[in-house]
mmCIF file of C-alpha atoms and ligand atoms in Angstrom:
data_model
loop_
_atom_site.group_PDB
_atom_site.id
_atom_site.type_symbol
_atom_site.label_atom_id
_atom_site.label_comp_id
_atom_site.label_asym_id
_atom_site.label_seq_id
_atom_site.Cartn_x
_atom_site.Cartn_y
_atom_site.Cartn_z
ATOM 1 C CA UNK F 21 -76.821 1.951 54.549
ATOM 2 C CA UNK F 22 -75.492 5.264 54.090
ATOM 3 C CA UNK F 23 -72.129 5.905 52.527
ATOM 4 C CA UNK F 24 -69.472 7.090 54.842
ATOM 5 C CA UNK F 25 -67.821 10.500 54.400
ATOM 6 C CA UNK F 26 -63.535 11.389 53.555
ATOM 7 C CA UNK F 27 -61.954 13.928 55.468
ATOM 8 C CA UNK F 28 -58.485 15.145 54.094
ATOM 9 C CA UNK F 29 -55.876 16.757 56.398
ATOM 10 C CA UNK F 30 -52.835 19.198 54.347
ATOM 11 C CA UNK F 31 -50.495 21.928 55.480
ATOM 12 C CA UNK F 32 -47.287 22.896 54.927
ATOM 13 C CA UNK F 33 -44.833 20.589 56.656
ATOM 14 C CA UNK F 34 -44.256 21.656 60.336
ATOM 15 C CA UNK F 35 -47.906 22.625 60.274
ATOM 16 C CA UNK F 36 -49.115 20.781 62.771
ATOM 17 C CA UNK F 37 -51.926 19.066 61.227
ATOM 18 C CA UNK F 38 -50.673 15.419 62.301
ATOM 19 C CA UNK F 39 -51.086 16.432 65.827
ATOM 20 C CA UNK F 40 -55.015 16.939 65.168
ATOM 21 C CA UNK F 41 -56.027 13.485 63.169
ATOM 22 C CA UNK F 42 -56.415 11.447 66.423
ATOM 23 C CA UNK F 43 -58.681 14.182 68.091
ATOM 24 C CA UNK F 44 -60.879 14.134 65.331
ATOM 25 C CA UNK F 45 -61.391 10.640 65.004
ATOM 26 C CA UNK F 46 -61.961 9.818 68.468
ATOM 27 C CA UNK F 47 -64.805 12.990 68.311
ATOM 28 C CA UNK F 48 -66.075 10.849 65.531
ATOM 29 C CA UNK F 49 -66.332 7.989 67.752
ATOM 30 C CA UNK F 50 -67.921 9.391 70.364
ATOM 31 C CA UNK F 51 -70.721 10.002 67.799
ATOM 32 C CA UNK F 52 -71.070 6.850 67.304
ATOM 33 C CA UNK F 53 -69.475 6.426 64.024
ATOM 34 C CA UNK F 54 -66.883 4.209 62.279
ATOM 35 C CA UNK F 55 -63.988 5.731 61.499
ATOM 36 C CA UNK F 56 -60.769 4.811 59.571
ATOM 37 C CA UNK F 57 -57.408 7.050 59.597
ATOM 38 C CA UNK F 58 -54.796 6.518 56.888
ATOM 39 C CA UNK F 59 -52.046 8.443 55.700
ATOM 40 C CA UNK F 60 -50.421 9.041 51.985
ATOM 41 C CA UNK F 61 -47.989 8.777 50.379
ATOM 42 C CA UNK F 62 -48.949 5.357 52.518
ATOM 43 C CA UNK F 63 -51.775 3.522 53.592
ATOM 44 C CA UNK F 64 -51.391 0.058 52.346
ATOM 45 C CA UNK F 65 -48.434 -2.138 52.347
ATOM 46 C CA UNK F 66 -47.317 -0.771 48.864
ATOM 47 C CA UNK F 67 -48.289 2.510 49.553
ATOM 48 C CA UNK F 68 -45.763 2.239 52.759
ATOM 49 C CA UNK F 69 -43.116 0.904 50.367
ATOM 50 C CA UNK F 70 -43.194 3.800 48.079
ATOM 51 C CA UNK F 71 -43.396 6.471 50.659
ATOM 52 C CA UNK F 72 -40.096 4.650 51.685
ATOM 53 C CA UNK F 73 -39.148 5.605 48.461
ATOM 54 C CA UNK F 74 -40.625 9.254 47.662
ATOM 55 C CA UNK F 75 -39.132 10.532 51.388
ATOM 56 C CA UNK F 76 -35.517 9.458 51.044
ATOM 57 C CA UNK F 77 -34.500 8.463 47.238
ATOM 58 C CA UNK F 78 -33.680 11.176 45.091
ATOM 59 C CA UNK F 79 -35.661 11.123 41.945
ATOM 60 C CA UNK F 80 -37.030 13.257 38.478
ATOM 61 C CA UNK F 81 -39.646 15.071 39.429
ATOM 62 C CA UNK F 82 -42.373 13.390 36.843
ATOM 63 C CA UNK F 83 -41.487 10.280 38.516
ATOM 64 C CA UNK F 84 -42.013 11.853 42.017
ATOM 65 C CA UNK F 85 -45.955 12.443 41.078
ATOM 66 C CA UNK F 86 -46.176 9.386 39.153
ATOM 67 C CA UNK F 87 -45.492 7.638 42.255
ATOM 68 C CA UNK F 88 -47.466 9.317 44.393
ATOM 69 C CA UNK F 89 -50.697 8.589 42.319
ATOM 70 C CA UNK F 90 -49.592 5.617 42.094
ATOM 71 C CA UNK F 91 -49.419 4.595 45.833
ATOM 72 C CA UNK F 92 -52.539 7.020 45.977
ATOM 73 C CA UNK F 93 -54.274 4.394 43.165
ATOM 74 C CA UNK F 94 -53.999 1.737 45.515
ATOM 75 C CA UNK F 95 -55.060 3.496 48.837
ATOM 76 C CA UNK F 96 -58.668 4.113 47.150
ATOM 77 C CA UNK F 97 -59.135 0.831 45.946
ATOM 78 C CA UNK F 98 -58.209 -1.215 49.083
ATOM 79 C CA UNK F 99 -58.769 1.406 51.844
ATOM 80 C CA UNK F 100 -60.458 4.681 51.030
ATOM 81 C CA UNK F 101 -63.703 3.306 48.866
ATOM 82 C CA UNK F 102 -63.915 0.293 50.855
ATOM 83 C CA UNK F 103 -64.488 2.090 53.662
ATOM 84 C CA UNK F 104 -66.740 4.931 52.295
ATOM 85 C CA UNK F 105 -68.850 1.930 50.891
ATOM 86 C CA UNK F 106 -69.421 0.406 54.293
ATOM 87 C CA UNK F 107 -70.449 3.843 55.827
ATOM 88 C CA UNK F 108 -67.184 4.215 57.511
ATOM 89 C CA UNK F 109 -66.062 7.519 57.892
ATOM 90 C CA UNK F 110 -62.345 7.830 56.496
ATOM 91 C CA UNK F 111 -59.442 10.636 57.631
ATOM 92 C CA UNK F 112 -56.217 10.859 55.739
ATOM 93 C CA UNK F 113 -53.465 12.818 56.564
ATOM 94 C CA UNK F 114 -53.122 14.033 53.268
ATOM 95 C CA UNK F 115 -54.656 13.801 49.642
ATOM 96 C CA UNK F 116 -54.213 14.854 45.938
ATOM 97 C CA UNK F 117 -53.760 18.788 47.226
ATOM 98 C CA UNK F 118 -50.670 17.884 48.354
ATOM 99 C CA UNK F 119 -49.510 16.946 44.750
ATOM 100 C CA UNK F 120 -50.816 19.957 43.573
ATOM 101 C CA UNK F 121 -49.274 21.991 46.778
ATOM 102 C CA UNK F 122 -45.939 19.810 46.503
ATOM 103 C CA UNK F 123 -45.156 18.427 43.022
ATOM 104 C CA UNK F 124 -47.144 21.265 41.580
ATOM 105 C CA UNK F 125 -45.712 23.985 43.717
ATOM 106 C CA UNK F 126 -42.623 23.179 45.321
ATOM 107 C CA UNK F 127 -41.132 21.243 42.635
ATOM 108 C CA UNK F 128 -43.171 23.198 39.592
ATOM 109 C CA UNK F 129 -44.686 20.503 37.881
ATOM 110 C CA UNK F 130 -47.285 21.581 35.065
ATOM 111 C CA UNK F 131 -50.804 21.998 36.438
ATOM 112 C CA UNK F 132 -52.234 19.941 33.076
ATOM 113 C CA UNK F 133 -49.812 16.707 33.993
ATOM 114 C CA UNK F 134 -51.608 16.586 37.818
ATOM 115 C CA UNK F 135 -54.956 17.009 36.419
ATOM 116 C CA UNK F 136 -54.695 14.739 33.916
ATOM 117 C CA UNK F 137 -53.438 12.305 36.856
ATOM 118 C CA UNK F 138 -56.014 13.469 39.407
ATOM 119 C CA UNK F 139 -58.478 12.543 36.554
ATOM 120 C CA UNK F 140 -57.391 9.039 35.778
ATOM 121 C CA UNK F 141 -57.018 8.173 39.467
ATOM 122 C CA UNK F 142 -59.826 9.415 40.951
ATOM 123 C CA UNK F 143 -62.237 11.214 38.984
ATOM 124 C CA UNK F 144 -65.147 10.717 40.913
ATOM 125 C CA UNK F 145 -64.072 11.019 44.286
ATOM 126 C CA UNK F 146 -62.984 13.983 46.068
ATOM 127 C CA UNK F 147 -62.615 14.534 49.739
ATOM 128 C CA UNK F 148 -66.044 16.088 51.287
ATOM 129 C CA UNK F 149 -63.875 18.093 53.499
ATOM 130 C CA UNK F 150 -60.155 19.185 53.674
ATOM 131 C CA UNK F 151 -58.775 20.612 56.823
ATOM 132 C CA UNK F 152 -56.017 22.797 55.434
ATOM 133 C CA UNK F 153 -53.637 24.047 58.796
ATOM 134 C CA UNK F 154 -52.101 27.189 57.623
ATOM 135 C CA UNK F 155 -49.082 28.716 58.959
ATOM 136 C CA UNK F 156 -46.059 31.306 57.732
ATOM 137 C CA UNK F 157 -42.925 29.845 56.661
ATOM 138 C CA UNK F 158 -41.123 30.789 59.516
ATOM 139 C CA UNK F 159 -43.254 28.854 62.054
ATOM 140 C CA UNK F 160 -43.437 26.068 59.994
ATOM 141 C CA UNK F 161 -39.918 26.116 59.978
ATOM 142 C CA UNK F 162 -39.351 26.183 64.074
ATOM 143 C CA UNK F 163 -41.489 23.597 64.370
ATOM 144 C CA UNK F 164 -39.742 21.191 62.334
ATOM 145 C CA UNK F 165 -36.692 22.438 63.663
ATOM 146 C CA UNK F 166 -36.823 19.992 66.903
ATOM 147 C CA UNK F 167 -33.940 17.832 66.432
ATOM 148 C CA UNK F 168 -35.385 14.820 64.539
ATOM 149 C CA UNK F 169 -34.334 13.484 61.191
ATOM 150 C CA UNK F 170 -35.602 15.532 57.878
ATOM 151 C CA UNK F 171 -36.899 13.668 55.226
ATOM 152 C CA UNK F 172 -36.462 14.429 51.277
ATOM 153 C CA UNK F 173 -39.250 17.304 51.475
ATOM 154 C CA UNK F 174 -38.285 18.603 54.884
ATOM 155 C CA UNK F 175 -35.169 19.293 53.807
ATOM 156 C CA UNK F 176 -36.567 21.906 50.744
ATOM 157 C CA UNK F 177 -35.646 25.570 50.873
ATOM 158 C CA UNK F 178 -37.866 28.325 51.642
ATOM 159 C CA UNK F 179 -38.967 29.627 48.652
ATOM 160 C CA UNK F 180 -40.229 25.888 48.206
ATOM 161 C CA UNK F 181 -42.331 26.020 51.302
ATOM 162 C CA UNK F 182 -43.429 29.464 50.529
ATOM 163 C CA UNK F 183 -44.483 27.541 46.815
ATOM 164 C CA UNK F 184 -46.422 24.732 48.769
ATOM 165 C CA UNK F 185 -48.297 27.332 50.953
ATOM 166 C CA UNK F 186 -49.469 29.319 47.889
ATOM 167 C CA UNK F 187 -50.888 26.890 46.203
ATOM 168 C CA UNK F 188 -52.746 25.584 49.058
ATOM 169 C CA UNK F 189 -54.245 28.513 49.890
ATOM 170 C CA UNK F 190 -54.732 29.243 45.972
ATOM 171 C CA UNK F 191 -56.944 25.646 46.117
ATOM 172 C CA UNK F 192 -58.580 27.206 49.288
ATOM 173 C CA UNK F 193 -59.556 29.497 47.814
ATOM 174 C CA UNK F 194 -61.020 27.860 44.215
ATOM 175 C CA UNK F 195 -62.555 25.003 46.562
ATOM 176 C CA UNK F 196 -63.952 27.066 49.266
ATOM 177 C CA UNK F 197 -66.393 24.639 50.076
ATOM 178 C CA UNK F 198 -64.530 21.804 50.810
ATOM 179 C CA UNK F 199 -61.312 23.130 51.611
ATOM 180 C CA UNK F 200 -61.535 24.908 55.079
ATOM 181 C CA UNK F 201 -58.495 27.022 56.112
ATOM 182 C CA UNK F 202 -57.349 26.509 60.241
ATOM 183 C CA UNK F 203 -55.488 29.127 61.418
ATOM 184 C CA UNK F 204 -52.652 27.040 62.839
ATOM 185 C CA UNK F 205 -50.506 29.501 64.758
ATOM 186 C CA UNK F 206 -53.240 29.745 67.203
ATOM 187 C CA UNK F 207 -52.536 27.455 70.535
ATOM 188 C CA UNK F 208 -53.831 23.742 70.290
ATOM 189 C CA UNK F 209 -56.892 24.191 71.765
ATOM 190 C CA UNK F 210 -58.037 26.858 69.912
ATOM 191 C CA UNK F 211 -57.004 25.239 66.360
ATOM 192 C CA UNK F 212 -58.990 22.239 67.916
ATOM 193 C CA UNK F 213 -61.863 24.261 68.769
ATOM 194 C CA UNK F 214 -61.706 25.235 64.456
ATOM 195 C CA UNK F 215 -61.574 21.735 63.519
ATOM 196 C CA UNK F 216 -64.493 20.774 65.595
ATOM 197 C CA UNK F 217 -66.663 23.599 64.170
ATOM 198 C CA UNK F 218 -65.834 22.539 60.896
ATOM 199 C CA UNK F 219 -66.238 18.655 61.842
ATOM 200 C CA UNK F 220 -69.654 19.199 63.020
ATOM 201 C CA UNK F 221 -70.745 20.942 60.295
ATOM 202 C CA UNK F 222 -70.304 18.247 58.044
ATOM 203 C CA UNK F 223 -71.482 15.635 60.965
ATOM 204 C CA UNK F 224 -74.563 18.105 61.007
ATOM 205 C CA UNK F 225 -75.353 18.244 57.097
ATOM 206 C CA UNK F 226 -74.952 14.408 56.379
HETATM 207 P P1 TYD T 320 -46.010 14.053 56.165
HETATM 208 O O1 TYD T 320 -47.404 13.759 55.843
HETATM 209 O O2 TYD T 320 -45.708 15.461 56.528
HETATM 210 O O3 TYD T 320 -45.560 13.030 57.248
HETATM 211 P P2 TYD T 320 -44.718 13.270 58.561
HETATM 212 O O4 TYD T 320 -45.658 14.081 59.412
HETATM 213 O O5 TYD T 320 -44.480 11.880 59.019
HETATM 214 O O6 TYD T 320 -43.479 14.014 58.145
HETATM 215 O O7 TYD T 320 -44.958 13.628 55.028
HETATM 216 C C1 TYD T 320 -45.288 13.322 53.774
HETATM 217 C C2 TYD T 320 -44.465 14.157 52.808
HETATM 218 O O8 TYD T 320 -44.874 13.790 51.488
HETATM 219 C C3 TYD T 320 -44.717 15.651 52.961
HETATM 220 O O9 TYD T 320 -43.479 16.332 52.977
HETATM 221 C C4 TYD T 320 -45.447 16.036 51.704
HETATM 222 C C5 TYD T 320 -45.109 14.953 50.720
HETATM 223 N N1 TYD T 320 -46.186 14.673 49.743
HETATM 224 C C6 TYD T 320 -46.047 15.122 48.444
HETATM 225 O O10 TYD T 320 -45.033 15.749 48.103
HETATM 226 N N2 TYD T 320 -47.035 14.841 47.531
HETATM 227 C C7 TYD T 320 -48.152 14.137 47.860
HETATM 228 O O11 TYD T 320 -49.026 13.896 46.995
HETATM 229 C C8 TYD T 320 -48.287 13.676 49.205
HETATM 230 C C9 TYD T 320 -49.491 12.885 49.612
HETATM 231 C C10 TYD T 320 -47.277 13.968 50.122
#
């Protein structure tokens, strides 16, 4: 049976990539195909425990991306590869960019220490697609500005979130390939309209 395909979702928080997760899997479905969303820091009953953890306990940064590959450790080997392996297609609102965007950016932990992670945890698997929903600071900003409670990350300063969004779009543009940037200021339907394209294209080439 053929193996499944993983679709990553990143952006800057207030983004707007959460929005576009369901719409893409139920596209998937109407295609006929299996498909599995998921979510880190998260994704299995640990993994839900230590997002607990990494979006509302203070903590050094080392042990901030230590965590996160951990919990990301165990979403691969009970829910990501399982999947794949079964020909299900998988779509996770988030992946390792994010520690590169977040820990690596934002918080300015050295490149070398997330490789060398990246490598242990998951050296042979990467993402066949990343959906990256780019937007400037201050429209992040408004959007996350509706009224409900900020976690740990939400609450960073701008020149954090500016961080975050550079190295995205610096991994955009090393992976161009897999990482695909959506222009994310444009109304839903258009941003939809980009995420289809890019969905069928992979759909198209498996
Ligand atoms: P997010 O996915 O934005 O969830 P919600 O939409 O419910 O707010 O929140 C997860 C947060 O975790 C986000 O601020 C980014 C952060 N994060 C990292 O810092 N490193 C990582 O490796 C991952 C996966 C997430």
């Amino acid at each position: 049976m053929a193996q499944g395909k993983f679709i990553s979702f990143e952006g800057v928080d207030g983004a707007g990539k959460s929005t576009h997760v369901g719409a893409v899997a139920q596209y998937l479905r109407d295609r006929g195909l299996h498909v599995v969303t998921t979510r880190e820091p998260g994704g299995t009953p640990l993994g839900e425990k230590l997002r607990e953890l990494l979006l509302h306990e203070p903590m050094h940064l080392e042990t901030e991306a230590l965590l996160m590959f951990a919990a990301r450790r165990e979403h691969i080997a009970q829910v990501i590869l399982p999947a794949i392996q079964r020909g299900d297609w998988v779509i996770s609102d988030r992946f390792t960019d994010a520690s590169f965007a977040y820990q690596g950016g934002g918080r300015q932990l050295a490149l070398d220490k997330l490789q060398s992670l990246e490598r242990w945890v998951h050296a042979d698997l990467q993402p066949d697609l990343t959906l990256l929903f780019d937007v400037p600071l201050e429209v992040a900003r408004e959007r996350l500005s509706s009224g409900r409670a900020l976690d740990k990350f939400e609450q960073e300063k701008d020149d954090f979130f500016q961080r975050v969004r550079d190295v995205y779009l610096m991994r955009a543009h090393s992976f161009p390939s897999r990482i695909k940037v959506i222009d994310s200021t444009r109304p839903v339907a258009e941003v939809s309209a980009q995420v289809e394209q890019c969905v069928t294209a992979l759909f198209d080439g498996q």
